mmCIF file of C-alpha atoms in Angstrom:
data_model
loop_
_atom_site.group_PDB
_atom_site.id
_atom_site.type_symbol
_atom_site.label_atom_id
_atom_site.label_comp_id
_atom_site.label_asym_id
_atom_site.label_seq_id
_atom_site.Cartn_x
_atom_site.Cartn_y
_atom_site.Cartn_z
ATOM 1 C CA MET D 1 78.942 102.478 89.485
ATOM 2 C CA LYS D 2 78.239 101.389 85.967
ATOM 3 C CA ALA D 3 75.934 98.571 84.896
ATOM 4 C CA ASN D 4 78.041 96.363 82.733
ATOM 5 C CA GLY D 5 77.415 92.758 83.963
ATOM 6 C CA GLU D 6 80.828 92.707 85.621
ATOM 7 C CA ARG D 7 81.267 89.973 88.198
ATOM 8 C CA VAL D 8 81.731 91.341 91.648
ATOM 9 C CA ILE D 9 82.054 89.392 94.918
ATOM 10 C CA VAL D 10 80.757 91.238 98.039
ATOM 11 C CA GLY D 11 82.271 90.578 101.441
ATOM 12 C CA MET D 12 79.086 89.744 103.394
ATOM 13 C CA SER D 13 79.363 90.232 107.139
ATOM 14 C CA GLY D 14 75.686 89.671 107.898
ATOM 15 C CA GLY D 15 75.232 93.332 108.642
ATOM 16 C CA VAL D 16 73.130 95.980 106.972
ATOM 17 C CA ASP D 17 76.004 97.850 105.232
ATOM 18 C CA SER D 18 77.310 94.831 103.248
ATOM 19 C CA SER D 19 73.801 93.723 102.540
ATOM 20 C CA VAL D 20 72.822 97.012 101.028
ATOM 21 C CA SER D 21 76.099 97.094 99.114
ATOM 22 C CA ALA D 22 75.160 93.821 97.443
ATOM 23 C CA LEU D 23 71.629 95.130 96.713
ATOM 24 C CA LEU D 24 72.923 98.365 95.150
ATOM 25 C CA LEU D 25 75.411 96.560 92.894
ATOM 26 C CA GLN D 26 72.767 94.190 91.837
ATOM 27 C CA GLN D 27 70.440 97.048 90.903
ATOM 28 C CA ALA D 28 73.319 98.729 88.997
ATOM 29 C CA GLY D 29 73.569 95.636 86.741
ATOM 30 C CA TYR D 30 76.536 93.825 88.209
ATOM 31 C CA SER D 31 76.704 90.078 88.403
ATOM 32 C CA VAL D 32 76.775 89.851 92.209
ATOM 33 C CA GLU D 33 77.911 87.076 94.481
ATOM 34 C CA GLY D 34 78.519 87.080 98.179
ATOM 35 C CA LEU D 35 81.331 85.716 100.322
ATOM 36 C CA TYR D 36 81.342 85.192 104.076
ATOM 37 C CA MET D 37 84.724 85.136 105.766
ATOM 38 C CA PHE D 38 85.351 83.015 108.854
ATOM 39 C CA ASN D 39 88.257 84.853 110.389
ATOM 40 C CA TRP D 40 88.118 83.511 113.931
ATOM 41 C CA ALA D 41 87.548 79.898 115.030
ATOM 42 C CA GLU D 42 84.680 79.611 117.569
ATOM 43 C CA ASP D 43 86.033 78.983 120.987
ATOM 44 C CA GLU D 44 84.622 76.610 123.537
ATOM 45 C CA GLN D 45 82.635 79.411 125.167
ATOM 46 C CA GLY D 46 81.128 80.511 121.873
ATOM 47 C CA TYR D 47 81.874 84.262 122.180
ATOM 48 C CA CYS D 48 82.371 84.972 118.513
ATOM 49 C CA SER D 49 79.112 85.644 116.691
ATOM 50 C CA SER D 50 80.192 84.190 113.327
ATOM 51 C CA ALA D 51 77.480 81.548 113.238
ATOM 52 C CA GLU D 52 74.662 84.003 113.700
ATOM 53 C CA ASP D 53 76.243 86.456 111.293
ATOM 54 C CA TYR D 54 76.654 83.696 108.686
ATOM 55 C CA GLN D 55 72.912 82.899 108.948
ATOM 56 C CA ASP D 56 72.004 86.603 108.477
ATOM 57 C CA ALA D 57 74.316 86.773 105.419
ATOM 58 C CA SER D 58 72.647 83.610 104.050
ATOM 59 C CA LYS D 59 69.131 85.068 104.520
ATOM 60 C CA VAL D 60 70.147 88.268 102.732
ATOM 61 C CA CYS D 61 71.701 86.371 99.762
ATOM 62 C CA GLU D 62 68.646 84.214 99.551
ATOM 63 C CA ASN D 63 66.468 87.415 99.517
ATOM 64 C CA LEU D 64 68.597 88.831 96.708
ATOM 65 C CA ASN D 65 68.792 85.466 94.889
ATOM 66 C CA ILE D 66 72.580 85.537 94.729
ATOM 67 C CA PRO D 67 75.084 82.722 95.709
ATOM 68 C CA LEU D 68 76.988 82.908 98.938
ATOM 69 C CA HIS D 69 80.528 81.488 99.153
ATOM 70 C CA ARG D 70 82.296 80.621 102.419
ATOM 71 C CA ALA D 71 85.965 80.998 103.053
ATOM 72 C CA ASP D 72 87.973 80.193 106.195
ATOM 73 C CA PHE D 73 90.715 82.724 106.750
ATOM 74 C CA SER D 74 91.154 81.983 110.467
ATOM 75 C CA LYS D 75 94.717 80.644 109.959
ATOM 76 C CA GLU D 76 95.776 83.831 108.079
ATOM 77 C CA TYR D 77 94.014 85.970 110.685
ATOM 78 C CA ARG D 78 95.828 84.321 113.587
ATOM 79 C CA GLU D 79 99.218 84.571 111.855
ATOM 80 C CA ARG D 80 98.949 88.039 110.405
ATOM 81 C CA VAL D 81 96.645 89.832 112.840
ATOM 82 C CA PHE D 82 96.163 88.094 116.159
ATOM 83 C CA GLU D 83 99.875 87.229 116.707
ATOM 84 C CA TYR D 84 100.700 90.886 115.977
ATOM 85 C CA PHE D 85 98.038 91.922 118.537
ATOM 86 C CA LEU D 86 99.611 89.805 121.212
ATOM 87 C CA ARG D 87 103.144 90.928 120.448
ATOM 88 C CA GLU D 88 102.156 94.578 120.579
ATOM 89 C CA TYR D 89 100.523 94.218 123.983
ATOM 90 C CA ALA D 90 103.367 92.122 125.357
ATOM 91 C CA SER D 91 105.773 94.960 124.398
ATOM 92 C CA GLY D 92 103.763 97.575 126.132
ATOM 93 C CA ARG D 93 102.240 99.121 123.041
ATOM 94 C CA THR D 94 98.548 99.677 122.135
ATOM 95 C CA PRO D 95 97.716 98.069 118.735
ATOM 96 C CA ASN D 96 94.782 98.541 116.458
ATOM 97 C CA PRO D 97 94.043 95.065 114.971
ATOM 98 C CA ASP D 98 91.231 96.460 112.730
ATOM 99 C CA VAL D 99 93.793 98.299 110.624
ATOM 100 C CA LEU D 100 95.780 95.056 110.134
ATOM 101 C CA CYS D 101 92.645 93.011 109.471
ATOM 102 C CA ASN D 102 91.702 95.235 106.561
ATOM 103 C CA ARG D 103 95.181 95.154 105.039
ATOM 104 C CA GLU D 104 95.970 91.532 105.567
ATOM 105 C CA ILE D 105 92.588 89.790 105.360
ATOM 106 C CA LYS D 106 89.788 91.807 103.784
ATOM 107 C CA PHE D 107 91.927 93.426 101.062
ATOM 108 C CA LYS D 108 94.467 90.606 100.637
ATOM 109 C CA SER D 109 93.170 87.136 101.460
ATOM 110 C CA PHE D 110 89.571 87.944 100.448
ATOM 111 C CA LEU D 111 90.671 89.819 97.373
ATOM 112 C CA ASP D 112 92.971 86.966 96.283
ATOM 113 C CA TYR D 113 90.223 84.405 96.927
ATOM 114 C CA ALA D 114 87.595 86.362 94.953
ATOM 115 C CA LEU D 115 89.934 86.761 91.985
ATOM 116 C CA LYS D 116 90.482 83.027 91.905
ATOM 117 C CA LEU D 117 86.740 82.550 91.890
ATOM 118 C CA GLY D 118 86.705 84.610 88.682
ATOM 119 C CA ALA D 119 85.561 88.003 89.989
ATOM 120 C CA SER D 120 86.969 91.106 88.425
ATOM 121 C CA ARG D 121 86.464 93.140 91.573
ATOM 122 C CA ILE D 122 85.371 92.933 95.182
ATOM 123 C CA ALA D 123 83.031 95.137 97.222
ATOM 124 C CA THR D 124 82.596 95.753 100.979
ATOM 125 C CA GLY D 125 80.231 97.699 103.186
ATOM 126 C CA HIS D 126 82.938 100.130 104.345
ATOM 127 C CA TYR D 127 82.024 103.752 104.513
ATOM 128 C CA ALA D 128 84.721 105.179 102.151
ATOM 129 C CA GLN D 129 85.097 106.096 98.521
ATOM 130 C CA VAL D 130 87.733 105.398 95.789
ATOM 131 C CA ALA D 131 88.396 107.636 92.833
ATOM 132 C CA ALA D 132 90.791 107.471 89.856
ATOM 133 C CA ASN D 133 93.239 110.390 89.631
ATOM 134 C CA ALA D 134 94.711 112.198 86.619
ATOM 135 C CA ALA D 135 97.921 110.071 86.871
ATOM 136 C CA GLY D 136 96.001 106.816 86.318
ATOM 137 C CA GLY D 137 96.184 105.721 89.987
ATOM 138 C CA HIS D 138 93.554 105.559 92.631
ATOM 139 C CA GLU D 139 92.931 107.574 95.741
ATOM 140 C CA LEU D 140 91.033 106.836 98.957
ATOM 141 C CA LEU D 141 88.416 109.474 99.883
ATOM 142 C CA ARG D 142 86.375 110.100 102.886
ATOM 143 C CA ALA D 143 82.780 108.769 103.030
ATOM 144 C CA ARG D 144 79.869 111.216 102.670
ATOM 145 C CA ASP D 145 78.740 110.291 106.189
ATOM 146 C CA ALA D 146 81.424 111.874 108.323
ATOM 147 C CA ASN D 147 80.296 110.136 111.440
ATOM 148 C CA LYS D 148 80.616 106.693 109.831
ATOM 149 C CA ASP D 149 83.722 107.303 107.770
ATOM 150 C CA GLN D 150 86.131 104.315 107.960
ATOM 151 C CA THR D 151 89.070 105.619 105.944
ATOM 152 C CA TYR D 152 91.154 105.592 109.169
ATOM 153 C CA PHE D 153 90.850 101.768 109.260
ATOM 154 C CA LEU D 154 91.775 101.583 105.604
ATOM 155 C CA CYS D 155 94.863 103.795 105.724
ATOM 156 C CA THR D 156 97.346 100.989 105.065
ATOM 157 C CA VAL D 157 95.340 99.133 102.324
ATOM 158 C CA PRO D 158 97.456 98.911 99.152
ATOM 159 C CA GLU D 159 96.441 101.198 96.258
ATOM 160 C CA SER D 160 96.419 98.087 93.966
ATOM 161 C CA ALA D 161 93.697 96.553 96.161
ATOM 162 C CA LEU D 162 91.628 99.690 96.347
ATOM 163 C CA ALA D 163 91.730 99.835 92.560
ATOM 164 C CA LEU D 164 89.793 96.551 92.492
ATOM 165 C CA THR D 165 87.334 97.507 95.180
ATOM 166 C CA LEU D 166 83.887 99.087 95.224
ATOM 167 C CA PHE D 167 82.371 100.802 98.249
ATOM 168 C CA PRO D 168 78.693 101.090 97.266
ATOM 169 C CA VAL D 169 77.575 102.745 100.553
ATOM 170 C CA GLY D 170 80.426 105.265 100.719
ATOM 171 C CA GLY D 171 78.281 107.992 99.156
ATOM 172 C CA LEU D 172 75.295 107.373 101.465
ATOM 173 C CA LEU D 173 74.329 108.394 104.990
ATOM 174 C CA LYS D 174 73.828 105.518 107.441
ATOM 175 C CA SER D 175 70.177 106.545 107.838
ATOM 176 C CA GLU D 176 69.829 106.210 104.027
ATOM 177 C CA VAL D 177 71.364 102.751 104.140
ATOM 178 C CA ARG D 178 68.912 101.533 106.719
ATOM 179 C CA ALA D 179 66.016 103.118 104.915
ATOM 180 C CA ILE D 180 66.988 101.328 101.670
ATOM 181 C CA ALA D 181 67.322 98.019 103.561
ATOM 182 C CA ALA D 182 63.875 98.447 105.123
ATOM 183 C CA GLU D 183 62.235 99.499 101.876
ATOM 184 C CA GLN D 184 63.637 96.456 100.062
ATOM 185 C CA GLY D 185 62.670 94.078 102.928
ATOM 186 C CA LEU D 186 66.182 92.984 103.812
ATOM 187 C CA PRO D 187 65.974 90.963 107.046
ATOM 188 C CA VAL D 188 68.887 92.831 108.609
ATOM 189 C CA HIS D 189 67.558 96.372 108.166
ATOM 190 C CA ASP D 190 67.395 97.000 111.923
ATOM 191 C CA LYS D 191 70.276 94.809 112.980
ATOM 192 C CA LYS D 192 72.566 96.522 115.486
ATOM 193 C CA ASP D 193 75.955 97.556 114.268
ATOM 194 C CA SER D 194 78.814 95.445 115.391
ATOM 195 C CA THR D 195 81.356 97.023 117.759
ATOM 196 C CA GLY D 196 84.671 95.934 119.143
ATOM 197 C CA ILE D 197 86.815 93.045 118.030
ATOM 198 C CA CYS D 198 85.247 89.757 117.002
ATOM 199 C CA PHE D 199 87.735 87.580 118.900
ATOM 200 C CA ILE D 200 86.922 89.271 122.182
ATOM 201 C CA GLY D 201 83.177 89.478 121.765
ATOM 202 C CA GLU D 202 81.270 90.328 124.974
ATOM 203 C CA ARG D 203 84.132 89.312 127.309
ATOM 204 C CA ARG D 204 85.953 91.693 129.503
ATOM 205 C CA PHE D 205 89.187 92.696 127.652
ATOM 206 C CA ARG D 206 91.220 91.872 130.698
ATOM 207 C CA ASP D 207 89.802 88.340 131.045
ATOM 208 C CA PHE D 208 90.431 87.646 127.334
ATOM 209 C CA LEU D 209 93.980 88.902 127.285
ATOM 210 C CA SER D 210 94.912 86.947 130.421
ATOM 211 C CA THR D 211 94.197 83.673 128.611
ATOM 212 C CA TYR D 212 97.003 84.368 126.048
ATOM 213 C CA LEU D 213 99.470 86.523 127.872
ATOM 214 C CA PRO D 214 100.761 85.622 131.471
ATOM 215 C CA ALA D 215 99.890 88.297 133.960
ATOM 216 C CA LYS D 216 102.945 89.948 135.521
ATOM 217 C CA PRO D 217 101.938 91.996 138.572
ATOM 218 C CA GLY D 218 103.900 95.053 139.666
ATOM 219 C CA PRO D 219 103.711 98.310 141.609
ATOM 220 C CA ILE D 220 101.565 101.336 140.779
ATOM 221 C CA CYS D 221 103.609 104.406 141.601
ATOM 222 C CA CYS D 222 103.284 108.166 141.502
ATOM 223 C CA ARG D 223 105.932 110.867 141.713
ATOM 224 C CA LYS D 224 105.265 113.679 144.297
ATOM 225 C CA GLU D 225 106.016 117.385 143.699
ATOM 226 C CA ASP D 226 109.257 117.051 145.685
ATOM 227 C CA GLY D 227 110.474 114.285 143.343
ATOM 228 C CA SER D 228 109.905 111.387 145.764
ATOM 229 C CA VAL D 229 108.240 108.260 144.592
ATOM 230 C CA THR D 230 105.295 106.682 146.380
ATOM 231 C CA GLU D 231 103.837 103.182 145.722
ATOM 232 C CA ILE D 232 100.066 103.399 146.009
ATOM 233 C CA GLY D 233 98.962 100.027 144.732
ATOM 234 C CA GLN D 234 99.563 96.880 142.740
ATOM 235 C CA HIS D 235 98.511 96.150 139.163
ATOM 236 C CA GLN D 236 98.035 92.738 137.602
ATOM 237 C CA GLY D 237 99.896 93.405 134.378
ATOM 238 C CA LEU D 238 101.078 96.399 132.325
ATOM 239 C CA MET D 239 99.359 94.943 129.263
ATOM 240 C CA TYR D 240 95.945 95.806 130.733
ATOM 241 C CA TYR D 241 96.593 99.490 130.711
ATOM 242 C CA THR D 242 97.121 102.233 128.135
ATOM 243 C CA LEU D 243 98.362 105.835 128.357
ATOM 244 C CA GLY D 244 95.739 108.209 129.585
ATOM 245 C CA GLN D 245 93.504 105.441 131.034
ATOM 246 C CA ARG D 246 91.571 106.604 134.122
ATOM 247 C CA ARG D 247 89.096 103.775 134.772
ATOM 248 C CA GLY D 248 89.785 100.415 136.166
ATOM 249 C CA LEU D 249 92.999 101.277 137.939
ATOM 250 C CA GLY D 250 91.892 99.995 141.320
ATOM 251 C CA ILE D 251 93.237 102.911 143.273
ATOM 252 C CA GLY D 252 90.145 105.024 143.737
ATOM 253 C CA GLY D 253 90.475 104.930 147.498
ATOM 254 C CA GLN D 254 93.846 106.700 147.151
ATOM 255 C CA ARG D 255 92.283 110.082 146.566
ATOM 256 C CA ASP D 256 90.120 112.284 148.748
ATOM 257 C CA ALA D 257 86.681 113.476 147.731
ATOM 258 C CA GLY D 258 86.979 116.347 145.358
ATOM 259 C CA GLU D 259 90.469 115.505 144.084
ATOM 260 C CA SER D 260 91.238 114.704 140.522
ATOM 261 C CA PRO D 261 91.164 111.082 139.314
ATOM 262 C CA TRP D 262 94.273 109.088 138.583
ATOM 263 C CA PHE D 263 95.584 108.743 135.040
ATOM 264 C CA VAL D 264 98.026 106.327 133.608
ATOM 265 C CA VAL D 265 101.112 108.339 132.547
ATOM 266 C CA GLY D 266 103.722 105.698 131.823
ATOM 267 C CA LYS D 267 104.659 102.059 131.828
ATOM 268 C CA ASP D 268 108.200 100.791 132.645
ATOM 269 C CA LEU D 269 108.487 97.236 131.375
ATOM 270 C CA PRO D 270 111.819 96.249 133.015
ATOM 271 C CA SER D 271 110.614 97.138 136.517
ATOM 272 C CA ARG D 272 106.912 96.383 135.733
ATOM 273 C CA THR D 273 106.012 99.764 137.167
ATOM 274 C CA LEU D 274 102.768 101.446 136.228
ATOM 275 C CA TRP D 275 103.105 105.234 136.648
ATOM 276 C CA VAL D 276 100.119 107.310 137.440
ATOM 277 C CA SER D 277 99.307 110.965 138.165
ATOM 278 C CA GLN D 278 96.396 113.122 139.112
ATOM 279 C CA ASP D 279 97.509 115.824 136.564
ATOM 280 C CA SER D 280 95.381 115.549 133.465
ATOM 281 C CA GLN D 281 97.887 117.906 131.779
ATOM 282 C CA HIS D 282 100.855 115.748 132.670
ATOM 283 C CA PRO D 283 103.714 116.076 130.156
ATOM 284 C CA ASN D 284 103.467 112.416 129.266
ATOM 285 C CA LEU D 285 99.787 112.901 128.200
ATOM 286 C CA ARG D 286 100.454 115.913 125.971
ATOM 287 C CA HIS D 287 102.374 115.399 122.757
ATOM 288 C CA ARG D 288 103.135 117.784 119.886
ATOM 289 C CA ARG D 289 105.129 115.376 117.839
ATOM 290 C CA VAL D 290 105.056 111.666 116.982
ATOM 291 C CA LYS D 291 107.676 109.550 115.032
ATOM 292 C CA THR D 292 106.093 106.900 112.889
ATOM 293 C CA GLU D 293 107.206 103.594 111.549
ATOM 294 C CA ALA D 294 107.464 103.278 107.753
ATOM 295 C CA MET D 295 104.634 105.281 106.095
ATOM 296 C CA HIS D 296 102.210 103.575 103.741
ATOM 297 C CA TRP D 297 101.238 106.077 101.007
ATOM 298 C CA ILE D 298 98.041 105.684 98.994
ATOM 299 C CA GLY D 299 98.344 107.209 95.519
ATOM 300 C CA ALA D 300 100.962 109.780 94.576
ATOM 301 C CA VAL D 301 103.608 110.428 97.337
ATOM 302 C CA PRO D 302 103.442 114.102 98.227
ATOM 303 C CA THR D 303 106.465 116.356 98.467
ATOM 304 C CA LEU D 304 107.720 116.793 102.068
ATOM 305 C CA PRO D 305 107.547 118.639 104.329
ATOM 306 C CA LEU D 306 103.753 118.777 103.957
ATOM 307 C CA ARG D 307 101.022 120.689 105.743
ATOM 308 C CA CYS D 308 97.998 118.410 106.158
ATOM 309 C CA THR D 309 95.725 117.041 108.847
ATOM 310 C CA ALA D 310 95.963 113.801 110.783
ATOM 311 C CA ARG D 311 93.573 111.502 112.526
ATOM 312 C CA ILE D 312 94.910 109.594 115.460
ATOM 313 C CA ARG D 313 91.830 107.582 116.301
ATOM 314 C CA HIS D 314 88.615 106.556 114.592
ATOM 315 C CA ARG D 315 86.156 109.410 114.747
ATOM 316 C CA HIS D 316 88.740 111.660 116.222
ATOM 317 C CA ALA D 317 88.620 115.201 114.878
ATOM 318 C CA ASP D 318 91.252 116.008 112.257
ATOM 319 C CA GLN D 319 94.309 117.740 113.689
ATOM 320 C CA ALA D 320 96.425 120.273 111.733
ATOM 321 C CA CYS D 321 100.032 119.162 111.410
ATOM 322 C CA VAL D 322 103.271 119.329 109.385
ATOM 323 C CA VAL D 323 104.764 116.044 108.160
ATOM 324 C CA SER D 324 108.442 115.677 107.339
ATOM 325 C CA GLU D 325 110.813 112.816 106.768
ATOM 326 C CA ASP D 326 112.443 111.143 109.757
ATOM 327 C CA GLY D 327 114.623 108.155 108.813
ATOM 328 C CA GLU D 328 112.428 105.310 107.613
ATOM 329 C CA GLY D 329 109.331 106.947 108.949
ATOM 330 C CA LEU D 330 107.814 110.387 109.454
ATOM 331 C CA LEU D 331 107.852 113.172 111.959
ATOM 332 C CA VAL D 332 104.345 114.481 112.498
ATOM 333 C CA SER D 333 104.288 117.818 114.216
ATOM 334 C CA PHE D 334 100.915 118.977 115.477
ATOM 335 C CA ASP D 335 99.824 122.623 115.812
ATOM 336 C CA GLN D 336 98.237 121.801 119.116
ATOM 337 C CA PRO D 337 99.331 119.241 121.776
ATOM 338 C CA GLN D 338 97.457 115.964 121.446
ATOM 339 C CA GLN D 339 96.173 113.950 124.351
ATOM 340 C CA ALA D 340 97.544 110.515 125.213
ATOM 341 C CA LEU D 341 99.119 109.405 121.987
ATOM 342 C CA THR D 342 100.439 105.908 122.332
ATOM 343 C CA PRO D 343 102.999 103.873 120.380
ATOM 344 C CA GLY D 344 101.291 101.199 118.330
ATOM 345 C CA GLN D 345 98.259 103.352 117.479
ATOM 346 C CA PHE D 346 97.908 104.445 113.835
ATOM 347 C CA VAL D 347 98.109 107.903 112.480
ATOM 348 C CA ALA D 348 96.230 108.515 109.202
ATOM 349 C CA LEU D 349 97.062 111.603 107.093
ATOM 350 C CA TYR D 350 94.582 113.609 105.118
ATOM 351 C CA SER D 351 94.499 116.336 102.479
ATOM 352 C CA ASP D 352 90.922 117.641 102.422
ATOM 353 C CA LYS D 353 88.770 114.579 101.530
ATOM 354 C CA ARG D 354 91.687 112.400 100.470
ATOM 355 C CA CYS D 355 93.332 109.910 102.885
ATOM 356 C CA LEU D 356 97.034 109.984 101.966
ATOM 357 C CA GLY D 357 97.841 106.876 103.898
ATOM 358 C CA GLY D 358 98.901 105.883 107.447
ATOM 359 C CA ALA D 359 101.603 104.472 109.724
ATOM 360 C CA ALA D 360 101.924 103.144 113.233
ATOM 361 C CA ILE D 361 103.327 105.460 115.933
ATOM 362 C CA ALA D 362 106.816 104.446 116.900
ATOM 363 C CA GLU D 363 107.358 107.041 119.713
ATOM 364 C CA THR D 364 105.998 110.292 121.036
ATOM 365 C CA THR D 365 107.754 113.481 122.037
ATOM 366 C CA ALA D 366 106.617 116.555 123.939
#
């Protein structure tokens, strides 16, 4: 980061990462302003923590003596992220709204808003790094703190948006970020990291989802070794379950002591059947290949087929694979079988420290 008086607007979440980001930019000589995004309207039960977070962001900006803007993106969030979230669950898939929130809100709505305010760039508290390449483009790189790296969630952000973004804490460890915040007297230095999805808050996921999607009960079935099918229970809706799930199935009494737990191994929407098995190595839970939807590349598009690594969940260990073209999407072939890959999840591709981009999983194959 170069000190040049450039006007930068920081997305202030009320947490320690965005707060330290604003501090570091200020110390580097940037003309810094903050912006708090209201992405979810408070419901009547007050589950979203936006009011408290806004107050924390205000205290930090007051401490740093920088202005704090407010912007309401709840309409855009509902249309571009939440409606997608509901459609995916209704179709039996497992979505990741955080990936869409970054692409559609933080690096689109927020970026557009900041540019209209006269900023030349934006900054966020994400643990990631951006670097210019020899071709004049920009690449998304992993954060120094491997445990906090958030490039998986940024894998579909446009390169044009990354070119206008600063990630001040991307080269720091989380412990260093907290130490800086404490040393500088920022009021959020010991604030707990946020987890989960804002619009769900502390509610049980099932309770939240049932308020938006009607529950459609059906049978829980397993297939015996002789091929016969046995119904062992009833579920309240396929949308409440994901492939590989073993908790909350409500069929614990169907196994004897010492036997293996039940796992979700399939969902059949037409018959509303939830398929389960006690085989943790069930073929439906082990996949060597996935077909993706259209791939979003960041930076130069590599020549295919390509040997690289893939991350199929946040903080999941990189998995060696070969990527090749497959219609409008890609075929990702893993060296080792992967556990419980699910359509709707995102797969992010990597070449060493560089995140090449990402795509949603369309289907899985053995």
